[in-house]
Coordinates of C-alpha atoms in Angstrom, one line a residue:
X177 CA 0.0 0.0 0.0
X178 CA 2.9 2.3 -0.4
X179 CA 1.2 3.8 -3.4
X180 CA -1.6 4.6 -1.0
X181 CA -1.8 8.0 0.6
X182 CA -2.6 7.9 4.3
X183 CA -5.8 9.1 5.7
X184 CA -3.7 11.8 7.5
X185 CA -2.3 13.4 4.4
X186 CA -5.4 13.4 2.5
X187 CA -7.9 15.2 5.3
X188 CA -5.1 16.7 7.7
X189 CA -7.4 18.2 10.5
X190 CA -8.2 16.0 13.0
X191 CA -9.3 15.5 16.2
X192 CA -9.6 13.3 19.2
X193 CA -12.4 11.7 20.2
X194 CA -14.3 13.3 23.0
X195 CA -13.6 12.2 26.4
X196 CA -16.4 12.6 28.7
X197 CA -15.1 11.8 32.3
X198 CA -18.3 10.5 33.7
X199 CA -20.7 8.0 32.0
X200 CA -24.1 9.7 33.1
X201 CA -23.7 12.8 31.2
X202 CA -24.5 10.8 27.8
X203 CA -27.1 7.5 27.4
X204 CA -29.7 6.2 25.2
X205 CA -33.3 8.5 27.1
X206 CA -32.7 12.0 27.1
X207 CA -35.7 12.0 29.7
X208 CA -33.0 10.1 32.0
X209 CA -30.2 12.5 31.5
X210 CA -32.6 15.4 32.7
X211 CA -33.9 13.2 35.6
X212 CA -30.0 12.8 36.2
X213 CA -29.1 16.7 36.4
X214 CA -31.9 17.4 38.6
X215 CA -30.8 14.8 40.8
X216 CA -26.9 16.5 40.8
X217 CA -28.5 20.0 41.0
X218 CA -30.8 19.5 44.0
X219 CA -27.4 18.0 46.1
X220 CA -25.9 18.8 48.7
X221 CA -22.3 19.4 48.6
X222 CA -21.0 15.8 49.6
X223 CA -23.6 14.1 48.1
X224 CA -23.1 16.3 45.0
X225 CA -19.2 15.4 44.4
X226 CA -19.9 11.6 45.4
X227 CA -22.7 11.6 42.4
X228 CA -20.4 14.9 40.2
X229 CA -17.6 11.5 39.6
X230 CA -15.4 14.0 40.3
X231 CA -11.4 14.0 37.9
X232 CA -9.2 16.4 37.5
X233 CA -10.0 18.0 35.0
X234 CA -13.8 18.7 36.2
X235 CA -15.4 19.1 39.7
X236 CA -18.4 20.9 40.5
X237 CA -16.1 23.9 41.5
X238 CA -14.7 24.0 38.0
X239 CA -15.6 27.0 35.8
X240 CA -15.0 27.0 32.3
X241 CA -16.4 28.7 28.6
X242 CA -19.4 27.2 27.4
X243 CA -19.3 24.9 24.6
X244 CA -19.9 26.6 20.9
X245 CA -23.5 27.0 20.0
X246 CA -25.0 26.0 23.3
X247 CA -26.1 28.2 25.9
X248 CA -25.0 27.0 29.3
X249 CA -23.9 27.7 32.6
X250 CA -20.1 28.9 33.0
X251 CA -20.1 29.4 36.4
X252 CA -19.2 26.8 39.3
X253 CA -21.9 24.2 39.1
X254 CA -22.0 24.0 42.9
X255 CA -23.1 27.2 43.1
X256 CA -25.2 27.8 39.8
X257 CA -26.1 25.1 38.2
X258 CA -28.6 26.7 35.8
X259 CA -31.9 24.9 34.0
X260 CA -31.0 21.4 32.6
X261 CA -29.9 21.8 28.9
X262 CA -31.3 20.3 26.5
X263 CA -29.7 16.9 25.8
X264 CA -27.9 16.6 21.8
X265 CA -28.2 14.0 19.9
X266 CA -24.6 12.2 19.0
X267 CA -22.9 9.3 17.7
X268 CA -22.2 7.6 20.7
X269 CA -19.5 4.9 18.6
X270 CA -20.1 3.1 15.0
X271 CA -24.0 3.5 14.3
X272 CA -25.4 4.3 17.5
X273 CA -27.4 7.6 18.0
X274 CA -27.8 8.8 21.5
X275 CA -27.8 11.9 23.5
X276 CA -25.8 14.1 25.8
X277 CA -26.0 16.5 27.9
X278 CA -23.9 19.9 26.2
X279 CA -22.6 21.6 29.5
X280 CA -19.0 21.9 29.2
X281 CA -18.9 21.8 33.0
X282 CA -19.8 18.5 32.8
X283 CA -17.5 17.1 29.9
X284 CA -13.9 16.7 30.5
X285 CA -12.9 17.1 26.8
X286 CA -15.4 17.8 24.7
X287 CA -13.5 19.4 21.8
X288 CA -14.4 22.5 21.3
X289 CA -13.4 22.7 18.2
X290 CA -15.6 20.4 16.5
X291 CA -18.3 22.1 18.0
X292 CA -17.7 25.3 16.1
X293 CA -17.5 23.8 12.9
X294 CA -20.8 21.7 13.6
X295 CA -23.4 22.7 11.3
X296 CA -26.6 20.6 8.8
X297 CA -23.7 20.6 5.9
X298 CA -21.1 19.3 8.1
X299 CA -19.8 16.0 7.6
X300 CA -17.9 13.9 10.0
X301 CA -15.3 11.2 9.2
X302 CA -14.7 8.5 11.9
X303 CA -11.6 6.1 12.1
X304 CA -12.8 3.3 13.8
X305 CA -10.5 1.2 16.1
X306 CA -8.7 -1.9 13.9
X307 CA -8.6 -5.1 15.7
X308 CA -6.4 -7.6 13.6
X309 CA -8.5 -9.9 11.5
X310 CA -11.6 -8.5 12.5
X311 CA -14.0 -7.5 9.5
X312 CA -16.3 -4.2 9.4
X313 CA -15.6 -0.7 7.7
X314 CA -12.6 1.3 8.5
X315 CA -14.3 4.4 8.3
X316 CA -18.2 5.6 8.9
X317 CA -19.7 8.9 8.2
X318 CA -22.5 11.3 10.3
X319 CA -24.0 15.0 10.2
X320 CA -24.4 14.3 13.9
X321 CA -21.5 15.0 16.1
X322 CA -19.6 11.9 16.6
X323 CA -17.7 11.2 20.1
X324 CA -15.1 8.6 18.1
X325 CA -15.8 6.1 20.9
X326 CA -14.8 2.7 19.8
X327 CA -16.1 -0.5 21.4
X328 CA -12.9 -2.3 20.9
X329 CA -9.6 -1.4 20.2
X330 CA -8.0 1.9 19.8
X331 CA -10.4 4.9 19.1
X332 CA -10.0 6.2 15.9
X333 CA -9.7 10.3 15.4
X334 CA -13.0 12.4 14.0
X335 CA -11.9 14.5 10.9
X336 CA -14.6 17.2 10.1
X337 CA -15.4 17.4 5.8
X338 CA -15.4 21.4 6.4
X339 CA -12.9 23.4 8.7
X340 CA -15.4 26.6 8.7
X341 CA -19.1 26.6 9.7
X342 CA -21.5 27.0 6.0
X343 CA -19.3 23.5 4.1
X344 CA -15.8 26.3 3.6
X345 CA -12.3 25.7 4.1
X346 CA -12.6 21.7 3.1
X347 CA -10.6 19.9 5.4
X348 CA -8.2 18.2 2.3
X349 CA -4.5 19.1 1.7
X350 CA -3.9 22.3 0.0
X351 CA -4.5 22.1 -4.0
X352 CA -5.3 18.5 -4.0
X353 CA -8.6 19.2 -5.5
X354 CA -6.7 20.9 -8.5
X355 CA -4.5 18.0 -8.8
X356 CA -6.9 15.6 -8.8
X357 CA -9.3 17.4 -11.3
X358 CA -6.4 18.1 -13.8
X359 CA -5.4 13.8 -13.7
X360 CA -9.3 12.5 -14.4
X361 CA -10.8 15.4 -16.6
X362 CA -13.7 15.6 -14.1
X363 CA -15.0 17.6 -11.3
X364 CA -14.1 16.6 -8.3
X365 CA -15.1 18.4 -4.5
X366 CA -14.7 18.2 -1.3
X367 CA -17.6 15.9 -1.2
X368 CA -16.8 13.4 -3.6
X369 CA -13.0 12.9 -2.4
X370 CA -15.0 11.7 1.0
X371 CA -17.6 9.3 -1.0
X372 CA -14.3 7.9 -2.6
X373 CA -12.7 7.4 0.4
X374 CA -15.6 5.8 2.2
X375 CA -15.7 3.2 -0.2
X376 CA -12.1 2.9 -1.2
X377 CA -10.2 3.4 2.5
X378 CA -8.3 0.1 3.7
X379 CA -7.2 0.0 7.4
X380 CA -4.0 -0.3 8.7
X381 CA -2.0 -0.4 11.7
X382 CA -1.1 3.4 11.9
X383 CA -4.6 4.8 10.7
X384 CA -6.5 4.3 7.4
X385 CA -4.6 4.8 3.9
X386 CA -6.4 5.8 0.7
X387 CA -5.8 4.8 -3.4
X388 CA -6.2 7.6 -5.5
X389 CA -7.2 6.1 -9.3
X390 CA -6.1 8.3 -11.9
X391 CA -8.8 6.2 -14.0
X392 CA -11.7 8.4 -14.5
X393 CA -14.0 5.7 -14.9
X394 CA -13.2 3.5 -11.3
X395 CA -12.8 7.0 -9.7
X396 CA -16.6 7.6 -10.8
X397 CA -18.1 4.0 -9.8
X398 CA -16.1 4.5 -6.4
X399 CA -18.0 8.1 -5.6
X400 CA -21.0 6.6 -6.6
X401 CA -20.6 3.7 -4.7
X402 CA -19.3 6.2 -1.4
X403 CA -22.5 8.2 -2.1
X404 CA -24.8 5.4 -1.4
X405 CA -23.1 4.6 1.6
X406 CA -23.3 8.0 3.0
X407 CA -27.0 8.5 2.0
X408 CA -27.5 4.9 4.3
X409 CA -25.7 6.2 6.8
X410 CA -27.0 9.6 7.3
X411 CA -30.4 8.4 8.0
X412 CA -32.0 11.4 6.0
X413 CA -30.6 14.3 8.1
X414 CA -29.8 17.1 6.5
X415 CA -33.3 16.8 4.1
X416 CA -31.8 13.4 2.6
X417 CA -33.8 10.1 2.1
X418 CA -34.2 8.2 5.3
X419 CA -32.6 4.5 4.0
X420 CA -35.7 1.6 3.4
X421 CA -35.7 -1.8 2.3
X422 CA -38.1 -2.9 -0.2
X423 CA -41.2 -4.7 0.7
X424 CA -41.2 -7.8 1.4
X425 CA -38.1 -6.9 3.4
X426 CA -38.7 -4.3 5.8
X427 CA -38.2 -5.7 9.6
X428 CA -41.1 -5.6 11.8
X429 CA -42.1 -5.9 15.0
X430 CA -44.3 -9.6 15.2
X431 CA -44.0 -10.1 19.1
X432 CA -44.0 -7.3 21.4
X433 CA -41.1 -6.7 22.7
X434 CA -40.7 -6.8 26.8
X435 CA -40.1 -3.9 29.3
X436 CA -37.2 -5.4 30.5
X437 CA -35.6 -7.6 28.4
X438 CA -32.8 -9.9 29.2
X439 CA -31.1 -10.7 26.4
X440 CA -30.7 -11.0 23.0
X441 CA -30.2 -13.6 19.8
X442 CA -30.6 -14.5 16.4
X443 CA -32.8 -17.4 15.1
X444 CA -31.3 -17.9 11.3
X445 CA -33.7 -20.4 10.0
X446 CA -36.8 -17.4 10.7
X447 CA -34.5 -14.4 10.2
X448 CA -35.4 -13.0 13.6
X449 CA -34.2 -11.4 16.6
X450 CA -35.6 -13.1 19.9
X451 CA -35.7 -10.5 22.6
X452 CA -37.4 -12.1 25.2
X453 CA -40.6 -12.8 24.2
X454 CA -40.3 -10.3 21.6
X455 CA -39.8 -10.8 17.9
X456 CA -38.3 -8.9 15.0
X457 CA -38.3 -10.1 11.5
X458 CA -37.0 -10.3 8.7
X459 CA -33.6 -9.8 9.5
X460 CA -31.5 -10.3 7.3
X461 CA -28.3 -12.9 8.7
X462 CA -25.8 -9.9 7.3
X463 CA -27.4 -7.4 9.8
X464 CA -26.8 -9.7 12.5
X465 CA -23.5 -10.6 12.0
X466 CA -22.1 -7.1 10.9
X467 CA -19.5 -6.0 13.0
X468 CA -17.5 -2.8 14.1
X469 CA -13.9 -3.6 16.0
X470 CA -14.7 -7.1 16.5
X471 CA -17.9 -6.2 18.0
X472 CA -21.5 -7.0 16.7
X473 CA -23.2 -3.9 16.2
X474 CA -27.0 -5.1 17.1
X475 CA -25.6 -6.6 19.8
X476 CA -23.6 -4.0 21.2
X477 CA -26.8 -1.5 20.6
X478 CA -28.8 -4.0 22.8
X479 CA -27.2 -4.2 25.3
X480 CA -26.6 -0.4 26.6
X481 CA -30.8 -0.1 26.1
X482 CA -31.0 -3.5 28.0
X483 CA -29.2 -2.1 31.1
X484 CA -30.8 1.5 30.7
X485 CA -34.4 0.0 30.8
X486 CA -33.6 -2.2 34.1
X487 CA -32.4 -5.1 32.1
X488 CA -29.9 -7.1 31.8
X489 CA -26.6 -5.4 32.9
X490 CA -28.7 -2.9 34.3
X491 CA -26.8 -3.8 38.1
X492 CA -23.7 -2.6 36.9
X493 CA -24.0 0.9 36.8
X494 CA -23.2 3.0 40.1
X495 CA -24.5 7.0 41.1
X496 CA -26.2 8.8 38.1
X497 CA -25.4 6.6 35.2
X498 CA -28.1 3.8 37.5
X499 CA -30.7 6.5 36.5
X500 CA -32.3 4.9 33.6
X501 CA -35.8 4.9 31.5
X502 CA -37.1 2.5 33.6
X503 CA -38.3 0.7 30.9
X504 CA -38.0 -0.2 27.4
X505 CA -39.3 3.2 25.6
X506 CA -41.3 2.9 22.2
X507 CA -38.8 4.9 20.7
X508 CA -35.8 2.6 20.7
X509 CA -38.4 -0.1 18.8
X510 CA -38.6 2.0 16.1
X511 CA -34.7 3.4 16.6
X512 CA -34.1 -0.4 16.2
X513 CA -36.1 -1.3 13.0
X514 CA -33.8 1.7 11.5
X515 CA -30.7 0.4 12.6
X516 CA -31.3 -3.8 11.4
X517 CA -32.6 -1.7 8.1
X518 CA -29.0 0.5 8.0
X519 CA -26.9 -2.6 9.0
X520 CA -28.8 -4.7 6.1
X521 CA -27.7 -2.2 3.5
X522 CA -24.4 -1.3 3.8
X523 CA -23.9 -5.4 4.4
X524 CA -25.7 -5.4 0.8
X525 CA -23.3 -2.7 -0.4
X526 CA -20.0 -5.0 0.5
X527 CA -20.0 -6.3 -2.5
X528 CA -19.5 -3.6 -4.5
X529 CA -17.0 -2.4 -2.2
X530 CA -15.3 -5.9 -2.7
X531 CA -15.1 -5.5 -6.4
X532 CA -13.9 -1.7 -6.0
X533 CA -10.8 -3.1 -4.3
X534 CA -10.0 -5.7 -6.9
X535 CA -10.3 -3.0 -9.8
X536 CA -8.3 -0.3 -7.8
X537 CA -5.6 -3.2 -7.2
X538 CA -5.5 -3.1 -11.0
X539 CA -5.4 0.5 -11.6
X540 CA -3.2 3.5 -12.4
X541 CA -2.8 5.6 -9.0
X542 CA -2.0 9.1 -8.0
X543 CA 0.8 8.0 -5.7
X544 CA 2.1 10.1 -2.8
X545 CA 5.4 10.8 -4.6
X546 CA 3.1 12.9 -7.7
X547 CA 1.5 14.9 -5.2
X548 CA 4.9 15.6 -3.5
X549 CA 6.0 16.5 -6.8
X550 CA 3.1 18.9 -7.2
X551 CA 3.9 20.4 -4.0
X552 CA 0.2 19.2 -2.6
X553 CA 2.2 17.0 0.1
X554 CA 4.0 17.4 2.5
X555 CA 1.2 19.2 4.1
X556 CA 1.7 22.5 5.4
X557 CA 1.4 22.5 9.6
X558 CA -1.8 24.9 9.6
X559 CA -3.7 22.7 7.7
X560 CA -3.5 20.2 10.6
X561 CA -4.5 23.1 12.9
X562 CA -8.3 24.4 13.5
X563 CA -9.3 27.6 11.3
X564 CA -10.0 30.6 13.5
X565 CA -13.1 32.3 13.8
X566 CA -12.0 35.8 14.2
X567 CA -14.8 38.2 15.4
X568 CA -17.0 35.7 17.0
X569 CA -17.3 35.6 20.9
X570 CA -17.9 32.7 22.7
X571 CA -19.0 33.2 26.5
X572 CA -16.1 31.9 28.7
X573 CA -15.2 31.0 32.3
X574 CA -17.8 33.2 35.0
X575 CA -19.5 34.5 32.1
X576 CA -16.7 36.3 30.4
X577 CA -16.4 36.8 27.3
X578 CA -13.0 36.0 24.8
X579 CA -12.5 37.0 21.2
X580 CA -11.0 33.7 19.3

């Protein structure tokens, strides 16, 4: 893969993932995260730090800015904790949509950065953690803010499409777009260098690494292969078709499914889920078996509603994070149908993918060496940096405000 140019190279701005401190500030029932803050709020001071899960970095003495876009308390929490915010939806890991709450008093890294440059035509590239041998994609895409948590391995970094707020300042090295454009004979934008590299991206051992085809032909079955899988795996947001299997195929609920369930499985010969007494059908056996970091996916998602609705695993959890739903909301039924439908058609998609790879293995590439040549690599060290955002205030510690 030396003819490969790493992932680095080609979007340079990155950014690691979030790192919350404390698991009760984010869950599956944003009714459960406002139970939880009125819960802190209403504390008193040693019952407050035992259920704060206090680090260094945050205690409920800290004071710090607010996060970008939200309007929050900066003051010590102790003594002004404010109305409860209203919880944001993220992705909590590969394909799982949940919710946190946006106080930055909270959250002991919650990157800033990325916050600013969150917008509806902002899209964010996730690395996922490689475990050797293990299948899945190396790379998934959102318009939700990502926290790059990875159930196994080494989280991978979150590399915003756009380095300004409005989809300006693409996030790719310096006059690669010109380069690229000149080799095919085609357009080519910010957006479709990121459907290429959804679809074309092989892991490795230090971070993803991507073939660029000088062929304008594979280059254009690649985007329109990485276009498809960003449409599945955007879930409509931004105004975009919400993904659907045809009829026939479309998973249903035919057993309710119980308040508290216990566990979960797979019956192959029915193509259901078995959730108790609950049933889920058809399911296709590629949903089931699709897997992020070694990890089943379906599984995975289970099993944090399971213990948030008093379920299985539900024992485990200590201070605010044991605050859950109770039970098993209506919501994550149909949150579930969307997922088994997501999983079943990007597992529908890997062929395609499969027979991209063969044909890039045969292709001319753009290799790193012609872009050094063209001066588009190495790339230049405030590329890697976060664009500033002179003239825009942002409310910081005790309610002061900084010019960035």
């Amino acid at each position: 893969m030396d003819a490969f140019v790493p992932l680095d190279e080609l979007m340079p701005w990155s950014v690691r993932p979030l790192r919350t401190g404390r698991a009760w500030v984010s869950g599956p029932d944003p009714a459960a995260l406002r139970a939880r803050w009125e819960l802190l709020a209403a504390a008193g001071d040693a019952e407050q730090d035992r259920l704060f899960a206090p680090t260094r970095s945050r205690t409920p003495l800290t004071s710090v800015a607010a996060l970008p876009g939200q309007s929050t308390g900066t003051g010590r929490f102790r003594r002004e904790p404010g109305v409860c915010p209203d919880p944001v939806r993220i992705l909590h890991g590969p394909f799982d949509e949940q919710w946190l709450l946006p106080d930055h008093r909270l959250i002991d890294a919650a990157r800033p950065e990325l916050w600013r440059v969150a917008d509806e035509r902002q899209l964010f590239t996730v690395e996922h953690g490689q475990v050797p041998r293990a299948a899945g994609p190396a790379l998934s895409v959102s318009r939700l803010l990502p926290d790059g948590h990875s159930p196994a391995g080494r989280p991978g970094r979150i590399r915003p499409l756009y380095r300004r707020p409005g989809a300006t300042d693409p996030n790719l090295a310096p006059g690669l777009l010109e380069v690229v454009r000149a080799r095919l004979g085609v357009d080519v934008t910010a957006e479709s260098v990121l459907a290429w590299t959804l679809a074309a991206a092989r892991p490795g051992a230090s971070g993803c690494r991507v073939p660029l085809p000088a062929d304008a032909g594979v280059w254009a079955r690649g985007v329109e292969l990485g276009e498809e899988l960003t449409r599945v795996q955007l879930r409509g947001a931004g105004g975009g078709e919400r993904p659907r299997l045809p009829g026939g195929r479309r998973p249903y609920v035919r057993a309710a499914l119980p308040a508290r369930p216990s566990g979960i499985g797979y019956d192959a010969e029915s193509e259901a889920l078995v959730i108790g007494d609950g049933r889920v059908s058809p399911v296709a056996a590629g949903a089931w078996e699709f897997t992020v970091g070694g990890v089943r996916v379906l599984e995975l998602w289970f099993a944090r509603r399971a213990a948030a609705a008093g379920g299985a695993g539900a024992g485990e959890a200590e201070g605010l994070a044991a605050v859950g739903a109770g039970d098993w909301p209506r919501e994550w039924t149909s949150e579930l149908l969307e997922l088994v439908t997501v999983l079943t058609l990007l597992d529908e998609l890997r062929p395609r993918q499969e027979a991209l790879g063969s044909e890039v293995d045969r292709a001319p590439l753009i290799t790193p060496g012609e872009l050094r040549a063209a001066g588009v690599l190495p790339v230049p060290a405030a590329a890697r940096r976060p664009a500033s955002v002179l003239g825009h205030q942002e409310e910081g510690p005790e309610g002061q405000f900084a010019l960035l």
